[in-house]
mmCIF file of C-alpha atoms in Angstrom:
data_model
loop_
_atom_site.group_PDB
_atom_site.id
_atom_site.type_symbol
_atom_site.label_atom_id
_atom_site.label_comp_id
_atom_site.label_asym_id
_atom_site.label_seq_id
_atom_site.Cartn_x
_atom_site.Cartn_y
_atom_site.Cartn_z
ATOM 1 C CA MET A 305 0.726 11.962 18.464
ATOM 2 C CA SER A 306 -0.379 11.549 14.856
ATOM 3 C CA LEU A 307 -1.609 8.269 13.396
ATOM 4 C CA LEU A 308 1.225 7.544 10.938
ATOM 5 C CA TYR A 309 1.260 5.244 7.914
ATOM 6 C CA THR A 310 3.937 4.147 5.480
ATOM 7 C CA VAL A 311 2.856 3.646 1.883
ATOM 8 C CA ALA A 312 4.566 2.981 -1.424
ATOM 9 C CA TYR A 313 3.144 4.710 -4.478
ATOM 10 C CA PRO A 314 3.809 2.389 -7.428
ATOM 11 C CA GLU A 315 5.425 3.676 -10.586
ATOM 12 C CA ILE A 316 3.315 2.196 -13.385
ATOM 13 C CA SER A 317 2.617 2.959 -17.032
ATOM 14 C CA PRO A 318 0.341 5.891 -17.915
ATOM 15 C CA ALA A 319 -2.197 3.423 -19.347
ATOM 16 C CA ASP A 320 -2.277 1.389 -16.123
ATOM 17 C CA SER A 321 -2.486 4.555 -14.036
ATOM 18 C CA SER A 322 -5.430 5.769 -16.113
ATOM 19 C CA PHE A 323 -7.152 2.389 -15.773
ATOM 20 C CA ILE A 324 -6.757 2.417 -11.986
ATOM 21 C CA GLN A 325 -8.021 5.994 -11.705
ATOM 22 C CA LYS A 326 -11.112 5.238 -13.803
ATOM 23 C CA PHE A 327 -11.815 2.023 -11.908
ATOM 24 C CA ARG A 328 -11.448 3.796 -8.559
ATOM 25 C CA GLN A 329 -13.727 6.647 -9.666
ATOM 26 C CA GLN A 330 -16.514 4.098 -10.023
ATOM 27 C CA ASN A 331 -15.638 1.552 -7.339
ATOM 28 C CA ASP A 332 -13.565 3.188 -4.592
ATOM 29 C CA LEU A 333 -15.857 6.037 -3.569
ATOM 30 C CA PRO A 334 -14.712 6.257 0.086
ATOM 31 C CA TYR A 335 -10.990 6.558 -0.731
ATOM 32 C CA ARG A 336 -10.526 7.672 -4.350
ATOM 33 C CA ASP A 337 -10.111 11.309 -3.281
ATOM 34 C CA VAL A 338 -8.273 10.544 -0.023
ATOM 35 C CA ILE A 339 -5.072 8.904 -1.319
ATOM 36 C CA GLU A 340 -3.570 7.823 -4.633
ATOM 37 C CA ALA A 341 -3.263 4.117 -5.468
ATOM 38 C CA HIS A 342 -0.614 2.587 -3.200
ATOM 39 C CA PHE A 343 0.719 -0.379 -1.263
ATOM 40 C CA THR A 344 0.263 0.123 2.503
ATOM 41 C CA LEU A 345 3.352 -1.233 4.260
ATOM 42 C CA VAL A 346 2.883 0.089 7.811
ATOM 43 C CA PHE A 347 -0.670 0.503 9.062
ATOM 44 C CA GLY A 348 -1.710 3.348 11.363
ATOM 45 C CA CYS A 349 0.552 3.744 14.390
ATOM 46 C CA GLN A 350 0.387 6.625 16.835
ATOM 47 C CA ALA A 351 2.369 5.330 19.801
ATOM 48 C CA ILE A 352 5.723 6.478 18.440
ATOM 49 C CA LYS A 353 7.116 9.989 18.197
ATOM 50 C CA GLU A 354 6.948 11.155 14.571
ATOM 51 C CA SER A 355 10.668 11.933 14.306
ATOM 52 C CA ASP A 356 11.580 8.460 15.610
ATOM 53 C CA TYR A 357 9.074 6.817 13.254
ATOM 54 C CA ARG A 358 10.430 8.701 10.235
ATOM 55 C CA ALA A 359 14.046 7.902 11.162
ATOM 56 C CA HIS A 360 13.182 4.190 11.429
ATOM 57 C CA ILE A 361 11.506 4.199 8.004
ATOM 58 C CA GLN A 362 14.492 6.026 6.488
ATOM 59 C CA ASP A 363 16.934 3.504 7.946
ATOM 60 C CA ILE A 364 15.003 0.537 6.556
ATOM 61 C CA ALA A 365 14.413 2.177 3.158
ATOM 62 C CA SER A 366 18.079 3.022 2.717
ATOM 63 C CA ALA A 367 18.988 -0.667 3.004
ATOM 64 C CA CYS A 368 16.353 -1.879 0.520
ATOM 65 C CA ALA A 369 16.618 -1.952 -3.275
ATOM 66 C CA PRO A 370 13.740 -0.829 -5.522
ATOM 67 C CA ILE A 371 11.102 -3.534 -5.916
ATOM 68 C CA HIS A 372 9.778 -4.548 -9.331
ATOM 69 C CA PHE A 373 6.341 -6.123 -9.337
ATOM 70 C CA CYS A 374 3.646 -7.395 -11.649
ATOM 71 C CA CYS A 375 -0.003 -7.666 -10.593
ATOM 72 C CA ARG A 376 -1.834 -10.398 -12.474
ATOM 73 C CA TYR A 377 -4.560 -11.154 -9.954
ATOM 74 C CA ALA A 378 -7.554 -9.227 -8.634
ATOM 75 C CA MET A 379 -8.497 -10.594 -5.222
ATOM 76 C CA LEU A 380 -11.549 -10.120 -3.047
ATOM 77 C CA GLY A 381 -10.300 -8.571 0.181
ATOM 78 C CA ALA A 382 -11.582 -7.857 3.682
ATOM 79 C CA ASP A 383 -10.304 -6.197 6.842
ATOM 80 C CA ASP A 384 -10.919 -6.468 10.561
ATOM 81 C CA GLN A 385 -12.802 -3.163 10.847
ATOM 82 C CA ASP A 386 -16.223 -3.901 9.334
ATOM 83 C CA ASP A 387 -17.999 -5.866 6.604
ATOM 84 C CA THR A 388 -16.581 -3.884 3.683
ATOM 85 C CA ALA A 389 -15.461 -5.769 0.574
ATOM 86 C CA TYR A 390 -12.371 -4.706 -1.343
ATOM 87 C CA VAL A 391 -10.942 -5.243 -4.799
ATOM 88 C CA PHE A 392 -7.199 -5.821 -4.406
ATOM 89 C CA LEU A 393 -4.583 -5.969 -7.140
ATOM 90 C CA VAL A 394 -2.105 -8.518 -5.806
ATOM 91 C CA PRO A 395 1.366 -8.942 -7.277
ATOM 92 C CA ASP A 396 2.764 -12.355 -8.020
ATOM 93 C CA GLU A 397 6.147 -10.960 -9.072
ATOM 94 C CA GLY A 398 7.420 -8.825 -6.213
ATOM 95 C CA TYR A 399 5.103 -10.395 -3.631
ATOM 96 C CA SER A 400 7.898 -11.774 -1.477
ATOM 97 C CA HIS A 401 10.036 -8.620 -1.766
ATOM 98 C CA LEU A 402 7.132 -6.394 -0.676
ATOM 99 C CA SER A 403 6.325 -8.829 2.145
ATOM 100 C CA LEU A 404 9.938 -8.880 3.310
ATOM 101 C CA LEU A 405 10.045 -5.074 3.248
ATOM 102 C CA HIS A 406 6.867 -5.033 5.370
ATOM 103 C CA ASP A 407 8.523 -7.465 7.792
ATOM 104 C CA ARG A 408 11.675 -5.314 8.020
ATOM 105 C CA LEU A 409 9.614 -2.186 8.649
ATOM 106 C CA TYR A 410 7.946 -3.916 11.599
ATOM 107 C CA THR A 411 11.242 -4.393 13.446
ATOM 108 C CA GLY A 412 12.824 -2.174 16.084
ATOM 109 C CA ILE A 413 10.470 0.522 17.348
ATOM 110 C CA LEU A 414 7.562 -0.847 15.276
ATOM 111 C CA GLU A 415 7.950 -4.507 16.274
ATOM 112 C CA SER A 416 5.351 -4.401 19.051
ATOM 113 C CA HIS A 417 2.796 -2.786 16.688
ATOM 114 C CA LEU A 418 2.669 -5.666 14.199
ATOM 115 C CA ARG A 419 -0.744 -7.308 14.337
ATOM 116 C CA LEU A 420 0.103 -10.978 13.913
ATOM 117 C CA GLN A 421 -3.546 -12.059 13.720
ATOM 118 C CA ILE A 422 -3.925 -10.300 10.344
ATOM 119 C CA PRO A 423 -1.825 -11.841 7.556
ATOM 120 C CA PHE A 424 -0.081 -9.281 5.353
ATOM 121 C CA ILE A 425 -1.001 -9.486 1.672
ATOM 122 C CA PRO A 426 0.737 -6.876 -0.482
ATOM 123 C CA HIS A 427 -1.924 -5.207 -2.596
ATOM 124 C CA ILE A 428 -3.185 -2.045 -4.243
ATOM 125 C CA THR A 429 -6.810 -1.398 -3.282
ATOM 126 C CA ILE A 430 -8.846 -0.266 -6.293
ATOM 127 C CA GLY A 431 -12.348 -0.937 -4.987
ATOM 128 C CA THR A 432 -14.175 -0.440 -1.682
ATOM 129 C CA LEU A 433 -17.769 -1.653 -1.653
ATOM 130 C CA LYS A 434 -20.528 -2.809 0.670
ATOM 131 C CA ASP A 435 -21.769 -5.324 -1.918
ATOM 132 C CA TRP A 436 -19.600 -8.452 -1.625
ATOM 133 C CA LYS A 437 -21.105 -10.093 -4.723
ATOM 134 C CA LEU A 438 -20.369 -7.011 -6.816
ATOM 135 C CA ALA A 439 -16.803 -6.875 -5.497
ATOM 136 C CA LYS A 440 -16.308 -10.567 -6.356
ATOM 137 C CA SER A 441 -17.812 -9.995 -9.799
ATOM 138 C CA LEU A 442 -15.420 -7.080 -10.406
ATOM 139 C CA CYS A 443 -12.468 -9.280 -9.397
ATOM 140 C CA ASP A 444 -13.650 -12.084 -11.668
ATOM 141 C CA GLY A 445 -14.068 -9.662 -14.563
ATOM 142 C CA LEU A 446 -10.564 -8.278 -14.137
ATOM 143 C CA ASN A 447 -9.087 -11.768 -13.908
ATOM 144 C CA GLN A 448 -10.981 -13.031 -16.963
ATOM 145 C CA ARG A 449 -9.773 -10.166 -19.148
ATOM 146 C CA GLY A 450 -6.140 -10.956 -18.387
ATOM 147 C CA LEU A 451 -4.747 -8.518 -15.878
ATOM 148 C CA GLU A 452 -1.036 -7.630 -16.108
ATOM 149 C CA MET A 453 0.184 -4.480 -14.396
ATOM 150 C CA LYS A 454 3.953 -4.049 -14.178
ATOM 151 C CA GLY A 455 5.653 -1.454 -12.052
ATOM 152 C CA VAL A 456 8.309 -0.606 -9.540
ATOM 153 C CA VAL A 457 8.375 0.725 -5.994
ATOM 154 C CA THR A 458 11.269 3.161 -5.557
ATOM 155 C CA THR A 459 10.180 5.191 -2.527
ATOM 156 C CA LEU A 460 8.438 4.902 0.824
ATOM 157 C CA THR A 461 6.182 7.724 1.959
ATOM 158 C CA VAL A 462 5.326 8.454 5.573
ATOM 159 C CA GLY A 463 2.017 10.234 5.950
ATOM 160 C CA LYS A 464 -1.094 10.788 7.995
ATOM 161 C CA LEU A 465 -4.785 11.393 7.469
ATOM 162 C CA GLU A 466 -5.601 15.065 7.878
ATOM 163 C CA ASN A 467 -8.894 16.783 7.033
ATOM 164 C CA GLY A 468 -10.111 13.838 4.974
ATOM 165 C CA THR A 469 -6.995 13.409 2.841
ATOM 166 C CA PHE A 470 -3.673 11.649 3.162
ATOM 167 C CA LYS A 471 -0.900 14.151 3.791
ATOM 168 C CA ASN A 472 2.558 13.034 2.668
ATOM 169 C CA LEU A 473 5.064 13.985 5.390
ATOM 170 C CA SER A 474 8.325 12.537 4.080
ATOM 171 C CA VAL A 475 9.593 10.468 1.179
ATOM 172 C CA GLN A 476 12.594 8.155 1.327
ATOM 173 C CA THR A 477 14.087 6.680 -1.825
ATOM 174 C CA LEU A 478 14.841 2.984 -1.542
ATOM 175 C CA GLY A 479 18.560 2.318 -1.479
ATOM 176 C CA THR A 480 19.453 5.891 -0.500
ATOM 177 C CA PRO A 481 21.259 6.335 2.814
ATOM 178 C CA ALA A 482 19.141 8.263 5.298
ATOM 179 C CA HIS A 483 22.049 10.285 6.644
ATOM 180 C CA ALA A 484 24.339 10.941 3.689
ATOM 181 C CA PRO A 485 27.524 12.847 4.577
#
């Protein structure tokens, strides 16, 4: 079975999109060409049949309204895999709605795959570095200049890593019934 993810590609202004792309070109070398800027809502899961996984995501998405957000904070991030430092854009507006969507996605067939020991922080990763001081400096610089990135999440995308890139498998619009008559 494939290692499946669920991501939300944010709809943001062209200026903000350009800023993120330029920042990632310099500071997100491992992932800038793998996947577009996104919120990860379900982390890699391969224990569920793809059709069942996709149906679950569709069911949850159809019951959820689009989520407006505004990122005003760049946060130093880490994961449980290695000693990599990350630059996260974290929303203050929309934080709880994205977190609640994450929680709803991890119900039903995904409930047993939620890793409770890792707190969920909704974020868009724009930097992946081995130098923690540089990552912190980049966060501080973004915060000092007055970060404000508004957008909306209107879809969830199920995908998988394939040949070094993220392959989008299905897209479900938030608030759209999965099985319309």
